[in-house]
CSV table of C-alpha atoms in Angstrom, one decimal:
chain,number,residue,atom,x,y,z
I,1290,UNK,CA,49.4,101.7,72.9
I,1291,UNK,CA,50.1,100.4,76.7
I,1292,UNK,CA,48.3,102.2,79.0
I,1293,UNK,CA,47.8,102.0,82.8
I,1294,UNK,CA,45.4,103.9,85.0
I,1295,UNK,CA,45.4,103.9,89.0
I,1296,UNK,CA,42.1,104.5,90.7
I,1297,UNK,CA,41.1,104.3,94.6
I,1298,UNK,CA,40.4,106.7,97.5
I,1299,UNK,CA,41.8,110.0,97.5
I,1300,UNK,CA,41.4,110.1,101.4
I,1301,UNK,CA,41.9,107.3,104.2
I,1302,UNK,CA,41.5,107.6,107.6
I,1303,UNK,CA,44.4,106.1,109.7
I,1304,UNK,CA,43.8,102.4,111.0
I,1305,UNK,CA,41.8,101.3,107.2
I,1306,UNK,CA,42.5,99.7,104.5
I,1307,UNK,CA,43.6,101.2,101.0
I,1308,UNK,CA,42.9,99.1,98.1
I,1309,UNK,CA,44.2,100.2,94.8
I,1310,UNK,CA,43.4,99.7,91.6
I,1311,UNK,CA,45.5,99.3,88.1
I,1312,UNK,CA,43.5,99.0,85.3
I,1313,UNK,CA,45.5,98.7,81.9
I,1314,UNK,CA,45.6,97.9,78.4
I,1315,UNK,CA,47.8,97.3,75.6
I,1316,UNK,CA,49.6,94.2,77.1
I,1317,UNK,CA,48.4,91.2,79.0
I,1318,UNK,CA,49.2,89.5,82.1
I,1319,UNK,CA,49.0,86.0,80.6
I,1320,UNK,CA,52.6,87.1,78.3
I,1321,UNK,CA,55.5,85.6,79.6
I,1322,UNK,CA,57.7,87.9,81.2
I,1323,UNK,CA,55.3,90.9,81.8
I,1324,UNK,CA,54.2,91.9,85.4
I,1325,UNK,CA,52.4,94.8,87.3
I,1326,UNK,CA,54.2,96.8,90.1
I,1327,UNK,CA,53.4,99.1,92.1
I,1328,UNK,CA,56.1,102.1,93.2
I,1329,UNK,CA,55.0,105.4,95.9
I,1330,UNK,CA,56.5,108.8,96.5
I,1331,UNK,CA,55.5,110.4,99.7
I,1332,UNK,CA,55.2,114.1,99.1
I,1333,UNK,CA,59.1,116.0,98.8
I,1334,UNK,CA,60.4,112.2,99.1
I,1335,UNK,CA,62.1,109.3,96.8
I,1336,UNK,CA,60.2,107.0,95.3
I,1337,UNK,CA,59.5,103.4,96.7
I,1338,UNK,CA,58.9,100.5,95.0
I,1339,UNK,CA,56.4,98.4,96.9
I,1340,UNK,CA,55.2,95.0,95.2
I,1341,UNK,CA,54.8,93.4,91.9
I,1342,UNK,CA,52.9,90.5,90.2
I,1343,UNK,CA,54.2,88.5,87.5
I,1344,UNK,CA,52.1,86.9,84.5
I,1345,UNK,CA,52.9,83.6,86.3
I,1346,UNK,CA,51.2,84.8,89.5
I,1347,UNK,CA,54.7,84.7,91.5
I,1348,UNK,CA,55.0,87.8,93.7
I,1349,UNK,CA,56.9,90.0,95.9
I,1350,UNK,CA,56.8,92.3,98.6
I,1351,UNK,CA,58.6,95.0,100.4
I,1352,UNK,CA,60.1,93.6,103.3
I,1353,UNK,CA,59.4,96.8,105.6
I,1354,UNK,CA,55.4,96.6,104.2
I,1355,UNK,CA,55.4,93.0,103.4
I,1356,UNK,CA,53.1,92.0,106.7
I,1357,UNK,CA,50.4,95.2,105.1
I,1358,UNK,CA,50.1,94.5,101.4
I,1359,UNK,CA,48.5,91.9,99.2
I,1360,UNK,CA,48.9,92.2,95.4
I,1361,UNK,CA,46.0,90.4,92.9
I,1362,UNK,CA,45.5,90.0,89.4
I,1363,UNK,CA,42.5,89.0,87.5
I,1364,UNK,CA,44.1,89.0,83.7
I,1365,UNK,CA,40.6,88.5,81.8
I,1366,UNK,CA,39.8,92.3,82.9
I,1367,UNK,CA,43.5,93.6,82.8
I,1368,UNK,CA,43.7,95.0,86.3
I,1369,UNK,CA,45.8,94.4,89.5
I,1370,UNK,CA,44.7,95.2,92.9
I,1371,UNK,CA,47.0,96.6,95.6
I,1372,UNK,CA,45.7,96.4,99.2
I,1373,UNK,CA,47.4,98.4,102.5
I,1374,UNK,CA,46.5,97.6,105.6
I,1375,UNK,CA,46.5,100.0,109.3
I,1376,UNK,CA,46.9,102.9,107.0
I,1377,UNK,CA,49.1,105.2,109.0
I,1378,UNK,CA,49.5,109.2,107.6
I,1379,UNK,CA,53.4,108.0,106.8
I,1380,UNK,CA,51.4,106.3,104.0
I,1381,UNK,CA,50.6,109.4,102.5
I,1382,UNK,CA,51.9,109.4,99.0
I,1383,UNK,CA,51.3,109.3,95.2
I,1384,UNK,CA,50.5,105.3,94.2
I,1385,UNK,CA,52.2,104.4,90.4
I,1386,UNK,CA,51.3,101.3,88.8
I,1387,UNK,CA,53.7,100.2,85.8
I,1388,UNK,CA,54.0,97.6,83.7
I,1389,UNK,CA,57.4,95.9,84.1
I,1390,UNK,CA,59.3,93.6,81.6
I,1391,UNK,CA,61.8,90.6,83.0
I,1392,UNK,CA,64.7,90.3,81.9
I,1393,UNK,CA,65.9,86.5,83.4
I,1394,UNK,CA,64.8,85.8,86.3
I,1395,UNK,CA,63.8,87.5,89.9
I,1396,UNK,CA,64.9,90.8,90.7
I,1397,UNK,CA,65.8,91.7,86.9
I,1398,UNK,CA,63.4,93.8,85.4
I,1399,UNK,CA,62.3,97.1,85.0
I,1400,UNK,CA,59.2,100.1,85.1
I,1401,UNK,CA,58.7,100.5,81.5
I,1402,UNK,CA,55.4,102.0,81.4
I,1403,UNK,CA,54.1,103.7,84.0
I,1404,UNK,CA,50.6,105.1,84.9
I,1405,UNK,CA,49.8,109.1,85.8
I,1406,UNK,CA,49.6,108.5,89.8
I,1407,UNK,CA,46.9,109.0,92.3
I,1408,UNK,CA,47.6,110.8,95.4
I,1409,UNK,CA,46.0,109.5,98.9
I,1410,UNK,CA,46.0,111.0,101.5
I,1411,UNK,CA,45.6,109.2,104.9
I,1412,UNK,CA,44.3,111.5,107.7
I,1413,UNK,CA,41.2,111.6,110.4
B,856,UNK,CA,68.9,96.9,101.0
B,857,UNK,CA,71.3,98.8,98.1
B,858,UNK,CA,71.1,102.6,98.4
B,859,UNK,CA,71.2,104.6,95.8
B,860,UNK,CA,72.6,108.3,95.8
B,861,UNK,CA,72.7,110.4,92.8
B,862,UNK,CA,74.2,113.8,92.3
B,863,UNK,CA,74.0,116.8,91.7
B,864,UNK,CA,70.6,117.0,93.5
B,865,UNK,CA,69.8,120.0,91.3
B,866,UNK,CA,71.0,121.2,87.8
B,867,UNK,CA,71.1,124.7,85.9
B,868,UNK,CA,71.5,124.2,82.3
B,869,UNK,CA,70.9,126.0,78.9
B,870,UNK,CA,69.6,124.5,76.1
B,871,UNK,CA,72.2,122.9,73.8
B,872,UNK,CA,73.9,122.2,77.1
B,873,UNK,CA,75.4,118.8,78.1
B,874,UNK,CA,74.5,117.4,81.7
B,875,UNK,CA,75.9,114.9,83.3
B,876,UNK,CA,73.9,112.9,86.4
B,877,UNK,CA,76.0,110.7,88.3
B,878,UNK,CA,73.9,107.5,90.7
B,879,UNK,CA,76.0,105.6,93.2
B,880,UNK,CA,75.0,102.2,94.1
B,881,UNK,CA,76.2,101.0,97.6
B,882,UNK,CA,77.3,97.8,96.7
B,883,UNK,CA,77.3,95.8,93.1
B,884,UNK,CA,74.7,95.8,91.6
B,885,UNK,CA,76.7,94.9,87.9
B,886,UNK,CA,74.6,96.5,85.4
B,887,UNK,CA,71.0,96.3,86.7
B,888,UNK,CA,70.1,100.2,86.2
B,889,UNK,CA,67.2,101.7,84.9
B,890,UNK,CA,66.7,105.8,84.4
B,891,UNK,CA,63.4,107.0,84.4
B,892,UNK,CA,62.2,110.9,83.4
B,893,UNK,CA,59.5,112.4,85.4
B,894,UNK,CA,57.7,115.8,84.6
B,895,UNK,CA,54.9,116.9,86.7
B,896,UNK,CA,51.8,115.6,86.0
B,897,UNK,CA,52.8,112.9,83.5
B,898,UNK,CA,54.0,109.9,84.1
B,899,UNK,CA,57.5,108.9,85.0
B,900,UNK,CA,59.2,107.5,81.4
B,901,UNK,CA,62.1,104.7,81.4
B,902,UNK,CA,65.2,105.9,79.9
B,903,UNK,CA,67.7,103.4,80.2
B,904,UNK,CA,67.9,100.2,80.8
B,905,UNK,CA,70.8,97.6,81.5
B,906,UNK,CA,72.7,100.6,82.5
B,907,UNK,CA,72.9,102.0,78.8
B,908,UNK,CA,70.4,100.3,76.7
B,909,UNK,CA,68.2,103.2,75.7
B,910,UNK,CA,64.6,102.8,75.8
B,911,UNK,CA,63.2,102.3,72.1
B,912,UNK,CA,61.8,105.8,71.2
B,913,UNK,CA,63.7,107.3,73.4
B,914,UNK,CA,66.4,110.0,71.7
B,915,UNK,CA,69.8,109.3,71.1
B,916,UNK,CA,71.1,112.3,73.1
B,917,UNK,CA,70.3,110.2,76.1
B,918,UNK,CA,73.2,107.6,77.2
B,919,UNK,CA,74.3,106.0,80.0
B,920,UNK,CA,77.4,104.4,81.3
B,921,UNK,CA,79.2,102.4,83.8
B,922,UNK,CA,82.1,102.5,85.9
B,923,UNK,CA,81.9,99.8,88.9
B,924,UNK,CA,79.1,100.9,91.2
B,925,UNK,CA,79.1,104.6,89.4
B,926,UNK,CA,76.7,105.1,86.9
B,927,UNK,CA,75.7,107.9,84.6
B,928,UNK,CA,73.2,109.7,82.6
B,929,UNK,CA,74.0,112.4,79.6
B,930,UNK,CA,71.9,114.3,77.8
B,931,UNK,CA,74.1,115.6,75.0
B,932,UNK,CA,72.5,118.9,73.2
B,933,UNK,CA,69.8,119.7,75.9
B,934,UNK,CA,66.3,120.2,74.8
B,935,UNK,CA,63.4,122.6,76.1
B,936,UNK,CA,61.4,119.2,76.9
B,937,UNK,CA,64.4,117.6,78.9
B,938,UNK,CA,63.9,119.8,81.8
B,939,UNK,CA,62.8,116.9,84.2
B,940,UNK,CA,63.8,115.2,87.3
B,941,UNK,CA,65.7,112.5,86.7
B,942,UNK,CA,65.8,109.0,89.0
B,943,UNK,CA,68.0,106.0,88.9
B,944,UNK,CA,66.8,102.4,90.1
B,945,UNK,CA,69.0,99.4,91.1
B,946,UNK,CA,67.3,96.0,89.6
B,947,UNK,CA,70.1,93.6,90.5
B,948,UNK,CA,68.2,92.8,93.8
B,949,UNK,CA,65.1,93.0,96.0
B,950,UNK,CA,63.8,95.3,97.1
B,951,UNK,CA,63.9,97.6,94.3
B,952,UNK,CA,65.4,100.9,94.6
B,953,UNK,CA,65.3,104.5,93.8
B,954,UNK,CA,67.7,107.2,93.9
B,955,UNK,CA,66.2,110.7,95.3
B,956,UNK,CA,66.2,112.4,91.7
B,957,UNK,CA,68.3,115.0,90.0
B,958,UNK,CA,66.2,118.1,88.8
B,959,UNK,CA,67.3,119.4,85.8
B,960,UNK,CA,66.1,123.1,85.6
B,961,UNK,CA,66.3,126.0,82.7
């Protein structure tokens, strides 16, 4: 059974930094063609994807939050880490992790399993 | 970056009812489309991928097709537990992105 679990602050003041947690289980970074991403949805808004780490440590980056965020991975305890930097209230939102599954190369792949969510809020 | 628009924004159906959601991409994007399910409070569920590869486990009243840069999602014989919002996603190219949602409400 795959499942992923987001964890972090519920409440940022504006100016820190957010660091995000995916813990998950039931697949492993080290397969070929699995990765982590990580997807928001501001509150009455669409969602937006963000950043993702494949098993082969290659990674990408919004390009309108690329300068604020940093993606890890540490496979032997099955988690990711997603940091945001000058957290701004417009960075209010629920935070998804997935699982993702390529299919070729780059850009091809897709949110197969996702986790429940954790909303933060970023206010003073 | 590829916008995606999908409509109706909101649905009325019955059960038994077929619905139809419609997701526009603004330029090719061949058949790199996912749809994902989303009830509040659980976690958002992939449909279909590859435009109309359904999801294994997923039920077969689900489909999805292609016509250029229109895409679509039916639900054939609507169920109580298909009352959702639904989202479309563009994979073909970076960044990934998401349509706004369709609800689909009793």
């Amino acid at each position: 059974q795959i499942t992923l679990k987001e964890s972090g602050p519920t409440l940022v003041k504006p100016t820190q930094t957010l660091t995000l947690t995916c813990t998950f289980s039931g697949f492993s970074l080290s397969t070929s063609g699995v990765g982590v991403g990580w997807i928001r949805q501001p509150p009455g808004k669409a969602l937006e994807w963000l950043a993702d780490i494949s098993w082969d440590d290659v990674k990408h980056y919004s390009p309108s939050l690329e300068n604020r965020l940093t993606i890890t991975k540490d496979t032997s305890k099955n988690l990711v880490v997603l940091t945001m930097t000058n957290i701004d209230p417009v960075d209010t939102a629920t935070y998804y992790c997935s699982k993702t599954t390529l299919f070729g190369s780059g850009s091809h792949y897709y949110f197969d399993y996702w986790g429940l969510g954790t909303l933060v809020t970023a206010s003073s | 970056d590829v916008q995606m628009t999908q409509s109706p924004s909101s649905v009325s159906a019955s059960v038994g009812d077929r619905v139809t959601i419609t997701c526009r991409a603004s330029q090719v994007i061949y058949s790199w489309l996912a749809w994902y399910q989303h009830k509040p409070g659980r976690a958002p569920k992939l449909l279909i991928y590859g435009a109309s590869t359904l999801q294994w486990g997923v039920p077969s009243r689900f489909s999805g097709g292609r016509s250029g840069t229109d895409f679509t999602l039916t639900i054939s014989d609507l169920q109580p537990e298909d009352f959702a919002i639904y989202y479309c996603q563009q994979a073909n190219s970076f960044p990934h992105t998401f349509g706004p949602g369709t609800q689909v409400d009793i």
